[in-house]
Amino acid sequence: MDSVLQLTPRQRVELFEQTTQQTGIDAVIVEKDFWVCWTLKELFRLPAIGEHLIFKGGTSLSKVFKVIERFSEDIDVSIDRGFLGFGGANEPGAGGSNKEKQRRIEALKTACQQKIALELFPALEAAIKAKAGKSEKWTLRLDDDDPDKQTVLFDYPTSFAPAAAGYIRRLVKIEMGARADHWPCETRTVTPYVAEQFPKGFREPSCAIKVLSVERTFWEKATILHAEFHRPAEKPMPERFSRHYCDCYELIRKGVAKSAAAKLDLLARVAEHKNLFFKTSWARYGEAAKGTLRIMPPEHRLKALRDDYGKMQQMFFGEPPNFDTMLGTLKQWESEFNQQ
């Protein structure tokens, strides 16, 4: 992948536009996809850190498992808790009172913040500088909008004019943390669209990364929707949230939900984990089980959800799923799952 960094901006535009001609994918998306994959490669090759990371979330569904047909622009990476000194008896859920568990979770967050700020960030910045140099216009910065101070933003060197971006943000958002459960996982490869179309132009078109299993990711998504169903009406739905509904719809269509439904122990593990690490007074993770799981949005959220979904149309490859069809599929799956 590093060979692309040796090209001039004009040559990169030509490469990205040639990929667009082959795939029909917007050139701005092709460019950002390259930088997402390149950033993943650099992250997982960081000395003493990379081996303790796991890739998860929506981007893993599109880039690794290829089960969703939209562009996923952010990187969701988790740091192993054991690497931070919170394994075994120090696990937040290893016993003790609820107060003690919360104390461990706060200590884990602090340890993660320090690992990112003092080790991972400088190491990634050095890796980018070694490959991209000083002539490229790029910055790496901590996200000031993240109250947990665990998100890094990579403003990559774009070759396109700002007006061409539309819904696409010209940065790679690397969301990190250490609360995620890393089981089950597997090693897979990730390849940018440019390398898929022109593999002979790359000495190393792909990179190997550790990724959370696709069934686990389905249950992670489903429990996000379950919590959203129970969110108090006065609390606004987060922005760019419709993607979770769309992802679950695609996972149902592709058969992932069916295989996940045979692993109710995994659903229980996800719900228990969220009840510990992402506990709220209203999410009702204890009801995220057969018979009471909710993945459909409540009626009062539909307008906001439809509007949010309309804004993300540029992210799809080909014709986006019809909004009402998507909800109909979710409703049918929810009903069948709860009645089995």
mmCIF file of C-alpha atoms in Angstrom:
data_model
loop_
_atom_site.group_PDB
_atom_site.id
_atom_site.type_symbol
_atom_site.label_atom_id
_atom_site.label_comp_id
_atom_site.label_asym_id
_atom_site.label_seq_id
_atom_site.Cartn_x
_atom_site.Cartn_y
_atom_site.Cartn_z
ATOM 1 C CA MET A 1 0.000 0.000 0.000
ATOM 2 C CA ASP A 2 2.882 2.363 0.686
ATOM 3 C CA SER A 3 3.521 2.751 -3.044
ATOM 4 C CA VAL A 4 0.478 5.045 -3.318
ATOM 5 C CA LEU A 5 2.205 7.514 -1.009
ATOM 6 C CA GLN A 6 5.011 7.862 -3.550
ATOM 7 C CA LEU A 7 2.599 9.124 -6.211
ATOM 8 C CA THR A 8 1.958 12.791 -6.883
ATOM 9 C CA PRO A 9 -1.503 14.162 -5.996
ATOM 10 C CA ARG A 10 -2.393 14.164 -9.701
ATOM 11 C CA GLN A 11 -1.319 10.536 -10.078
ATOM 12 C CA ARG A 12 -3.386 9.578 -7.044
ATOM 13 C CA VAL A 13 -6.449 11.266 -8.492
ATOM 14 C CA GLU A 14 -5.952 9.279 -11.691
ATOM 15 C CA LEU A 15 -5.607 6.028 -9.726
ATOM 16 C CA PHE A 16 -8.703 6.712 -7.631
ATOM 17 C CA GLU A 17 -10.725 7.767 -10.679
ATOM 18 C CA GLN A 18 -9.634 4.665 -12.609
ATOM 19 C CA THR A 19 -10.885 2.604 -9.669
ATOM 20 C CA THR A 20 -14.172 4.503 -9.852
ATOM 21 C CA GLN A 21 -14.474 3.597 -13.530
ATOM 22 C CA GLN A 22 -13.976 -0.074 -12.658
ATOM 23 C CA THR A 23 -16.270 -0.211 -9.621
ATOM 24 C CA GLY A 24 -18.720 2.675 -9.833
ATOM 25 C CA ILE A 25 -17.654 3.747 -6.330
ATOM 26 C CA ASP A 26 -17.260 7.512 -5.860
ATOM 27 C CA ALA A 27 -13.587 8.550 -6.189
ATOM 28 C CA VAL A 28 -13.713 10.465 -2.891
ATOM 29 C CA ILE A 29 -14.820 7.237 -1.186
ATOM 30 C CA VAL A 30 -12.095 5.279 -2.994
ATOM 31 C CA GLU A 31 -9.522 7.729 -1.662
ATOM 32 C CA LYS A 32 -10.784 7.600 1.903
ATOM 33 C CA ASP A 33 -11.048 3.814 1.760
ATOM 34 C CA PHE A 34 -7.362 3.675 0.882
ATOM 35 C CA TRP A 35 -6.439 5.786 3.893
ATOM 36 C CA VAL A 36 -8.706 3.754 6.188
ATOM 37 C CA CYS A 37 -6.963 0.533 5.114
ATOM 38 C CA TRP A 38 -3.512 2.101 5.245
ATOM 39 C CA THR A 39 -4.180 3.422 8.752
ATOM 40 C CA LEU A 40 -5.333 -0.026 9.869
ATOM 41 C CA LYS A 41 -2.101 -1.495 8.534
ATOM 42 C CA GLU A 42 -0.006 0.998 10.451
ATOM 43 C CA LEU A 43 -2.007 0.534 13.655
ATOM 44 C CA PHE A 44 -1.689 -3.241 13.689
ATOM 45 C CA ARG A 45 2.041 -3.021 13.005
ATOM 46 C CA LEU A 46 2.860 -0.646 15.828
ATOM 47 C CA PRO A 47 5.691 -2.201 17.867
ATOM 48 C CA ALA A 48 4.578 -3.616 21.242
ATOM 49 C CA ILE A 49 1.025 -2.317 20.710
ATOM 50 C CA GLY A 50 -0.411 -3.660 17.451
ATOM 51 C CA GLU A 51 -0.667 -7.264 18.613
ATOM 52 C CA HIS A 52 -2.955 -6.162 21.468
ATOM 53 C CA LEU A 53 -5.535 -4.482 19.219
ATOM 54 C CA ILE A 54 -8.730 -5.842 17.694
ATOM 55 C CA PHE A 55 -10.743 -4.382 14.814
ATOM 56 C CA LYS A 56 -14.523 -4.300 15.197
ATOM 57 C CA GLY A 57 -17.669 -2.426 14.222
ATOM 58 C CA GLY A 58 -19.322 -1.503 10.943
ATOM 59 C CA THR A 59 -16.136 -1.025 8.945
ATOM 60 C CA SER A 60 -15.126 -4.610 9.706
ATOM 61 C CA LEU A 61 -18.436 -5.734 8.208
ATOM 62 C CA SER A 62 -17.735 -3.984 4.908
ATOM 63 C CA LYS A 63 -13.968 -4.282 4.582
ATOM 64 C CA VAL A 64 -13.290 -7.689 6.131
ATOM 65 C CA PHE A 65 -16.472 -9.755 5.977
ATOM 66 C CA LYS A 66 -18.010 -7.899 2.998
ATOM 67 C CA VAL A 67 -21.556 -8.397 4.277
ATOM 68 C CA ILE A 68 -22.735 -4.796 4.057
ATOM 69 C CA GLU A 69 -22.848 -2.742 0.875
ATOM 70 C CA ARG A 70 -22.051 0.737 2.098
ATOM 71 C CA PHE A 71 -18.921 2.669 2.851
ATOM 72 C CA SER A 72 -17.947 2.569 6.514
ATOM 73 C CA GLU A 73 -15.574 5.429 7.120
ATOM 74 C CA ASP A 74 -14.417 5.109 10.728
ATOM 75 C CA ILE A 75 -12.048 2.696 12.437
ATOM 76 C CA ASP A 76 -13.263 1.067 15.644
ATOM 77 C CA VAL A 77 -10.345 -0.509 17.500
ATOM 78 C CA SER A 78 -10.163 -1.920 21.008
ATOM 79 C CA ILE A 79 -7.092 -2.367 23.198
ATOM 80 C CA ASP A 80 -6.889 -5.621 25.143
ATOM 81 C CA ARG A 81 -7.636 -5.019 28.818
ATOM 82 C CA GLY A 82 -5.045 -7.563 29.915
ATOM 83 C CA PHE A 83 -2.368 -5.553 28.109
ATOM 84 C CA LEU A 84 -3.323 -2.598 30.305
ATOM 85 C CA GLY A 85 -3.090 -4.656 33.491
ATOM 86 C CA PHE A 86 -6.798 -5.381 33.894
ATOM 87 C CA GLY A 87 -6.950 -9.110 33.250
ATOM 88 C CA GLY A 88 -7.613 -11.972 35.659
ATOM 89 C CA ALA A 89 -8.384 -10.788 39.176
ATOM 90 C CA ASN A 90 -8.205 -7.172 38.014
ATOM 91 C CA GLU A 91 -10.996 -7.612 35.443
ATOM 92 C CA PRO A 92 -13.743 -5.058 36.168
ATOM 93 C CA GLY A 93 -16.295 -7.871 36.361
ATOM 94 C CA ALA A 94 -14.139 -10.229 38.414
ATOM 95 C CA GLY A 95 -16.129 -9.837 41.606
ATOM 96 C CA GLY A 96 -16.735 -7.418 44.425
ATOM 97 C CA SER A 97 -19.416 -4.799 44.896
ATOM 98 C CA ASN A 98 -20.874 -2.707 42.098
ATOM 99 C CA LYS A 99 -18.933 0.231 43.492
ATOM 100 C CA GLU A 100 -15.697 -1.730 43.243
ATOM 101 C CA LYS A 101 -16.487 -2.773 39.669
ATOM 102 C CA GLN A 102 -17.117 0.833 38.683
ATOM 103 C CA ARG A 103 -13.855 1.864 40.334
ATOM 104 C CA ARG A 104 -12.010 -0.680 38.179
ATOM 105 C CA ILE A 105 -13.794 0.530 35.041
ATOM 106 C CA GLU A 106 -12.729 4.116 35.766
ATOM 107 C CA ALA A 107 -9.166 2.966 36.407
ATOM 108 C CA LEU A 108 -9.250 1.041 33.125
ATOM 109 C CA LYS A 109 -10.407 4.160 31.273
ATOM 110 C CA THR A 110 -7.563 6.175 32.765
ATOM 111 C CA ALA A 111 -5.025 3.503 31.836
ATOM 112 C CA CYS A 112 -6.385 3.412 28.294
ATOM 113 C CA GLN A 113 -6.222 7.204 27.980
ATOM 114 C CA GLN A 114 -2.598 7.168 29.091
ATOM 115 C CA LYS A 115 -1.667 4.314 26.748
ATOM 116 C CA ILE A 116 -3.183 6.170 23.797
ATOM 117 C CA ALA A 117 -1.744 9.602 24.633
ATOM 118 C CA LEU A 118 1.727 8.530 25.756
ATOM 119 C CA GLU A 119 2.453 5.504 23.559
ATOM 120 C CA LEU A 120 0.013 4.750 20.742
ATOM 121 C CA PHE A 121 -0.441 8.314 19.477
ATOM 122 C CA PRO A 122 3.298 9.137 19.302
ATOM 123 C CA ALA A 123 4.044 5.758 17.704
ATOM 124 C CA LEU A 124 1.343 6.186 15.055
ATOM 125 C CA GLU A 125 2.424 9.761 14.371
ATOM 126 C CA ALA A 126 6.007 8.588 13.871
ATOM 127 C CA ALA A 127 4.842 5.817 11.523
ATOM 128 C CA ILE A 128 2.836 8.267 9.411
ATOM 129 C CA LYS A 129 5.712 10.743 9.328
ATOM 130 C CA ALA A 130 8.116 8.012 8.216
ATOM 131 C CA LYS A 131 5.861 7.052 5.297
ATOM 132 C CA ALA A 132 4.093 10.291 4.347
ATOM 133 C CA GLY A 133 6.883 12.688 5.238
ATOM 134 C CA LYS A 134 6.539 16.392 5.930
ATOM 135 C CA SER A 135 5.641 17.465 2.405
ATOM 136 C CA GLU A 136 2.164 15.938 2.634
ATOM 137 C CA LYS A 137 -0.622 17.945 4.244
ATOM 138 C CA TRP A 138 -1.740 15.731 7.105
ATOM 139 C CA THR A 139 -2.302 15.995 10.828
ATOM 140 C CA LEU A 140 -2.877 13.527 13.630
ATOM 141 C CA ARG A 141 -4.748 14.830 16.640
ATOM 142 C CA LEU A 142 -6.764 13.764 19.632
ATOM 143 C CA ASP A 143 -10.484 14.429 19.256
ATOM 144 C CA ASP A 144 -11.419 17.295 21.569
ATOM 145 C CA ASP A 145 -15.081 16.305 21.289
ATOM 146 C CA ASP A 146 -14.477 12.896 22.868
ATOM 147 C CA PRO A 147 -14.986 13.244 26.642
ATOM 148 C CA ASP A 148 -13.185 9.920 27.168
ATOM 149 C CA LYS A 149 -10.093 11.180 25.291
ATOM 150 C CA GLN A 150 -9.782 7.895 23.420
ATOM 151 C CA THR A 151 -10.416 9.013 19.827
ATOM 152 C CA VAL A 152 -7.693 9.950 17.352
ATOM 153 C CA LEU A 153 -8.363 11.889 14.134
ATOM 154 C CA PHE A 154 -6.141 11.483 11.082
ATOM 155 C CA ASP A 155 -6.592 14.302 8.571
ATOM 156 C CA TYR A 156 -5.152 12.428 5.618
ATOM 157 C CA PRO A 157 -3.573 14.144 2.595
ATOM 158 C CA THR A 158 -6.502 14.413 0.206
ATOM 159 C CA SER A 159 -6.084 14.883 -3.536
ATOM 160 C CA PHE A 160 -9.600 16.202 -4.173
ATOM 161 C CA ALA A 161 -11.198 19.614 -3.743
ATOM 162 C CA PRO A 162 -13.295 20.034 -0.549
ATOM 163 C CA ALA A 163 -16.534 20.489 -2.505
ATOM 164 C CA ALA A 164 -16.252 16.940 -3.830
ATOM 165 C CA ALA A 165 -16.658 15.342 -0.401
ATOM 166 C CA GLY A 166 -20.352 15.876 0.388
ATOM 167 C CA TYR A 167 -21.319 13.566 3.266
ATOM 168 C CA ILE A 168 -17.790 12.100 3.388
ATOM 169 C CA ARG A 169 -15.584 13.555 6.106
ATOM 170 C CA ARG A 170 -11.971 14.137 5.026
ATOM 171 C CA LEU A 171 -10.476 12.386 7.999
ATOM 172 C CA VAL A 172 -10.107 8.907 9.417
ATOM 173 C CA LYS A 173 -11.704 8.721 12.842
ATOM 174 C CA ILE A 174 -10.014 6.105 15.018
ATOM 175 C CA GLU A 175 -12.312 5.297 17.923
ATOM 176 C CA MET A 176 -10.490 3.404 20.643
ATOM 177 C CA GLY A 177 -11.101 2.092 24.105
ATOM 178 C CA ALA A 178 -10.524 -0.930 26.293
ATOM 179 C CA ARG A 179 -14.023 -1.879 27.402
ATOM 180 C CA ALA A 180 -14.774 -4.230 24.496
ATOM 181 C CA ASP A 181 -14.757 -8.002 24.849
ATOM 182 C CA HIS A 182 -12.308 -9.520 22.330
ATOM 183 C CA TRP A 183 -14.010 -12.924 22.080
ATOM 184 C CA PRO A 184 -14.532 -14.536 19.662
ATOM 185 C CA CYS A 185 -12.055 -13.192 17.134
ATOM 186 C CA GLU A 186 -10.133 -14.308 14.068
ATOM 187 C CA THR A 187 -7.338 -13.126 11.797
ATOM 188 C CA ARG A 188 -8.444 -11.765 8.423
ATOM 189 C CA THR A 189 -7.087 -9.487 5.701
ATOM 190 C CA VAL A 190 -8.163 -6.029 4.597
ATOM 191 C CA THR A 191 -7.587 -4.643 1.094
ATOM 192 C CA PRO A 192 -8.324 -1.155 -0.293
ATOM 193 C CA TYR A 193 -10.467 -0.879 -3.416
ATOM 194 C CA VAL A 194 -7.539 0.445 -5.459
ATOM 195 C CA ALA A 195 -5.513 -2.682 -4.675
ATOM 196 C CA GLU A 196 -8.444 -4.973 -5.457
ATOM 197 C CA GLN A 197 -8.720 -3.432 -8.925
ATOM 198 C CA PHE A 198 -5.001 -3.024 -9.646
ATOM 199 C CA PRO A 199 -3.222 -5.694 -7.538
ATOM 200 C CA LYS A 200 -0.131 -5.769 -9.771
ATOM 201 C CA GLY A 201 0.613 -2.192 -8.805
ATOM 202 C CA PHE A 202 1.012 -3.150 -5.143
ATOM 203 C CA ARG A 203 3.859 -5.103 -3.612
ATOM 204 C CA GLU A 204 1.663 -5.532 -0.539
ATOM 205 C CA PRO A 205 -2.015 -5.071 -1.496
ATOM 206 C CA SER A 206 -3.438 -6.438 1.795
ATOM 207 C CA CYS A 207 -2.613 -6.573 5.477
ATOM 208 C CA ALA A 208 -3.548 -9.079 8.183
ATOM 209 C CA ILE A 209 -5.469 -7.871 11.218
ATOM 210 C CA LYS A 210 -7.259 -9.402 14.197
ATOM 211 C CA VAL A 211 -11.005 -8.826 13.958
ATOM 212 C CA LEU A 212 -14.061 -9.524 16.104
ATOM 213 C CA SER A 213 -16.252 -12.324 14.711
ATOM 214 C CA VAL A 214 -19.153 -11.346 12.482
ATOM 215 C CA GLU A 215 -21.751 -13.067 14.723
ATOM 216 C CA ARG A 216 -20.470 -11.154 17.728
ATOM 217 C CA THR A 217 -20.717 -7.925 15.749
ATOM 218 C CA PHE A 218 -24.322 -8.718 14.835
ATOM 219 C CA TRP A 219 -25.263 -9.092 18.496
ATOM 220 C CA GLU A 220 -23.334 -5.913 19.319
ATOM 221 C CA LYS A 221 -25.400 -4.079 16.693
ATOM 222 C CA ALA A 222 -28.678 -5.696 17.760
ATOM 223 C CA THR A 223 -28.166 -4.689 21.389
ATOM 224 C CA ILE A 224 -27.403 -1.123 20.265
ATOM 225 C CA LEU A 225 -30.832 -1.075 18.620
ATOM 226 C CA HIS A 226 -32.390 -2.705 21.693
ATOM 227 C CA ALA A 227 -31.037 0.087 23.898
ATOM 228 C CA GLU A 228 -32.199 2.696 21.384
ATOM 229 C CA PHE A 229 -35.742 1.307 21.536
ATOM 230 C CA HIS A 230 -35.746 2.030 25.271
ATOM 231 C CA ARG A 231 -34.061 5.444 25.100
ATOM 232 C CA PRO A 232 -36.324 8.035 26.809
ATOM 233 C CA ALA A 233 -38.278 10.103 24.287
ATOM 234 C CA GLU A 234 -36.798 13.361 25.578
ATOM 235 C CA LYS A 235 -33.256 12.163 24.780
ATOM 236 C CA PRO A 236 -32.322 12.793 21.117
ATOM 237 C CA MET A 237 -31.171 9.980 18.866
ATOM 238 C CA PRO A 238 -27.429 10.262 18.100
ATOM 239 C CA GLU A 239 -26.438 11.518 14.651
ATOM 240 C CA ARG A 240 -25.534 9.025 11.905
ATOM 241 C CA PHE A 241 -27.430 6.362 13.845
ATOM 242 C CA SER A 242 -29.471 4.953 10.962
ATOM 243 C CA ARG A 243 -26.418 3.003 9.815
ATOM 244 C CA HIS A 244 -26.913 0.546 12.679
ATOM 245 C CA TYR A 245 -30.426 -0.301 11.471
ATOM 246 C CA CYS A 246 -29.171 -0.660 7.921
ATOM 247 C CA ASP A 247 -26.291 -2.906 9.024
ATOM 248 C CA CYS A 248 -28.633 -5.216 10.937
ATOM 249 C CA TYR A 249 -30.903 -5.343 7.896
ATOM 250 C CA GLU A 250 -27.986 -6.441 5.703
ATOM 251 C CA LEU A 251 -26.801 -8.986 8.271
ATOM 252 C CA ILE A 252 -30.287 -10.493 8.293
ATOM 253 C CA ARG A 253 -30.321 -10.622 4.478
ATOM 254 C CA LYS A 254 -26.854 -12.207 4.296
ATOM 255 C CA GLY A 255 -27.671 -14.979 6.786
ATOM 256 C CA VAL A 256 -25.405 -13.746 9.578
ATOM 257 C CA ALA A 257 -28.371 -13.128 11.885
ATOM 258 C CA LYS A 258 -29.504 -16.724 11.369
ATOM 259 C CA SER A 259 -26.149 -18.158 12.417
ATOM 260 C CA ALA A 260 -25.949 -15.696 15.315
ATOM 261 C CA ALA A 261 -29.432 -16.728 16.501
ATOM 262 C CA ALA A 262 -28.049 -20.221 17.071
ATOM 263 C CA LYS A 263 -25.565 -18.734 19.541
ATOM 264 C CA LEU A 264 -27.772 -17.417 22.312
ATOM 265 C CA ASP A 265 -24.907 -17.796 24.762
ATOM 266 C CA LEU A 266 -23.073 -15.163 22.727
ATOM 267 C CA LEU A 267 -26.070 -12.803 22.921
ATOM 268 C CA ALA A 268 -26.194 -13.323 26.684
ATOM 269 C CA ARG A 269 -22.479 -12.580 26.934
ATOM 270 C CA VAL A 270 -22.869 -9.368 24.911
ATOM 271 C CA ALA A 271 -25.838 -8.210 27.006
ATOM 272 C CA GLU A 272 -24.035 -8.987 30.269
ATOM 273 C CA HIS A 273 -20.925 -7.187 29.065
ATOM 274 C CA LYS A 274 -22.880 -4.074 28.082
ATOM 275 C CA ASN A 275 -24.760 -4.086 31.360
ATOM 276 C CA LEU A 276 -21.397 -3.846 33.117
ATOM 277 C CA PHE A 277 -19.415 -1.518 30.855
ATOM 278 C CA PHE A 278 -22.160 0.571 29.209
ATOM 279 C CA LYS A 279 -24.816 0.543 31.910
ATOM 280 C CA THR A 280 -27.597 3.126 31.783
ATOM 281 C CA SER A 281 -30.791 3.412 33.778
ATOM 282 C CA TRP A 282 -32.938 2.851 30.676
ATOM 283 C CA ALA A 283 -31.168 0.464 28.227
ATOM 284 C CA ARG A 284 -32.713 -2.723 29.713
ATOM 285 C CA TYR A 285 -29.904 -5.006 28.578
ATOM 286 C CA GLY A 286 -31.376 -7.692 30.811
ATOM 287 C CA GLU A 287 -34.252 -7.895 28.311
ATOM 288 C CA ALA A 288 -31.908 -8.302 25.332
ATOM 289 C CA ALA A 289 -32.815 -11.969 25.062
ATOM 290 C CA LYS A 290 -35.152 -14.263 23.178
ATOM 291 C CA GLY A 291 -38.729 -13.149 23.784
ATOM 292 C CA THR A 292 -37.952 -9.530 24.666
ATOM 293 C CA LEU A 293 -35.242 -8.337 22.249
ATOM 294 C CA ARG A 294 -36.151 -5.110 20.441
ATOM 295 C CA ILE A 295 -34.418 -4.042 17.236
ATOM 296 C CA MET A 296 -37.249 -1.989 15.709
ATOM 297 C CA PRO A 297 -37.211 1.765 16.375
ATOM 298 C CA PRO A 298 -40.112 3.218 18.367
ATOM 299 C CA GLU A 299 -42.729 5.151 16.412
ATOM 300 C CA HIS A 300 -41.646 8.564 17.697
ATOM 301 C CA ARG A 301 -38.126 8.086 16.266
ATOM 302 C CA LEU A 302 -39.161 7.264 12.705
ATOM 303 C CA LYS A 303 -39.093 10.781 11.244
ATOM 304 C CA ALA A 304 -35.647 11.588 12.657
ATOM 305 C CA LEU A 305 -34.396 8.176 11.588
ATOM 306 C CA ARG A 306 -35.756 8.581 8.061
ATOM 307 C CA ASP A 307 -34.115 12.017 7.778
ATOM 308 C CA ASP A 308 -30.808 10.662 9.080
ATOM 309 C CA TYR A 309 -30.980 7.783 6.613
ATOM 310 C CA GLY A 310 -31.593 10.194 3.750
ATOM 311 C CA LYS A 311 -28.346 12.011 4.536
ATOM 312 C CA MET A 312 -26.207 8.891 4.174
ATOM 313 C CA GLN A 313 -27.254 7.901 0.642
ATOM 314 C CA GLN A 314 -23.817 8.790 -0.766
ATOM 315 C CA MET A 315 -22.323 6.029 1.379
ATOM 316 C CA PHE A 316 -24.049 3.219 -0.512
ATOM 317 C CA PHE A 317 -22.686 1.271 -3.446
ATOM 318 C CA GLY A 318 -25.543 1.075 -5.895
ATOM 319 C CA GLU A 319 -29.180 1.566 -4.948
ATOM 320 C CA PRO A 320 -29.649 2.086 -1.177
ATOM 321 C CA PRO A 321 -32.103 -0.243 0.567
ATOM 322 C CA ASN A 322 -35.608 1.173 0.719
ATOM 323 C CA PHE A 323 -36.226 2.595 4.191
ATOM 324 C CA ASP A 324 -39.643 0.973 4.649
ATOM 325 C CA THR A 325 -38.403 -2.352 3.288
ATOM 326 C CA MET A 326 -35.528 -2.213 5.745
ATOM 327 C CA LEU A 327 -37.860 -1.627 8.695
ATOM 328 C CA GLY A 328 -40.206 -4.364 7.481
ATOM 329 C CA THR A 329 -37.352 -6.876 7.459
ATOM 330 C CA LEU A 330 -36.232 -5.839 10.937
ATOM 331 C CA LYS A 331 -39.785 -6.150 12.250
ATOM 332 C CA GLN A 332 -40.243 -9.617 10.765
ATOM 333 C CA TRP A 333 -36.905 -10.877 12.097
ATOM 334 C CA GLU A 334 -37.598 -9.475 15.565
ATOM 335 C CA SER A 335 -41.002 -11.167 15.671
ATOM 336 C CA GLU A 336 -39.707 -14.525 14.443
ATOM 337 C CA PHE A 337 -36.701 -14.493 16.773
ATOM 338 C CA ASN A 338 -38.779 -13.692 19.840
ATOM 339 C CA GLN A 339 -41.380 -16.362 19.035
ATOM 340 C CA GLN A 340 -39.002 -19.241 18.261
#
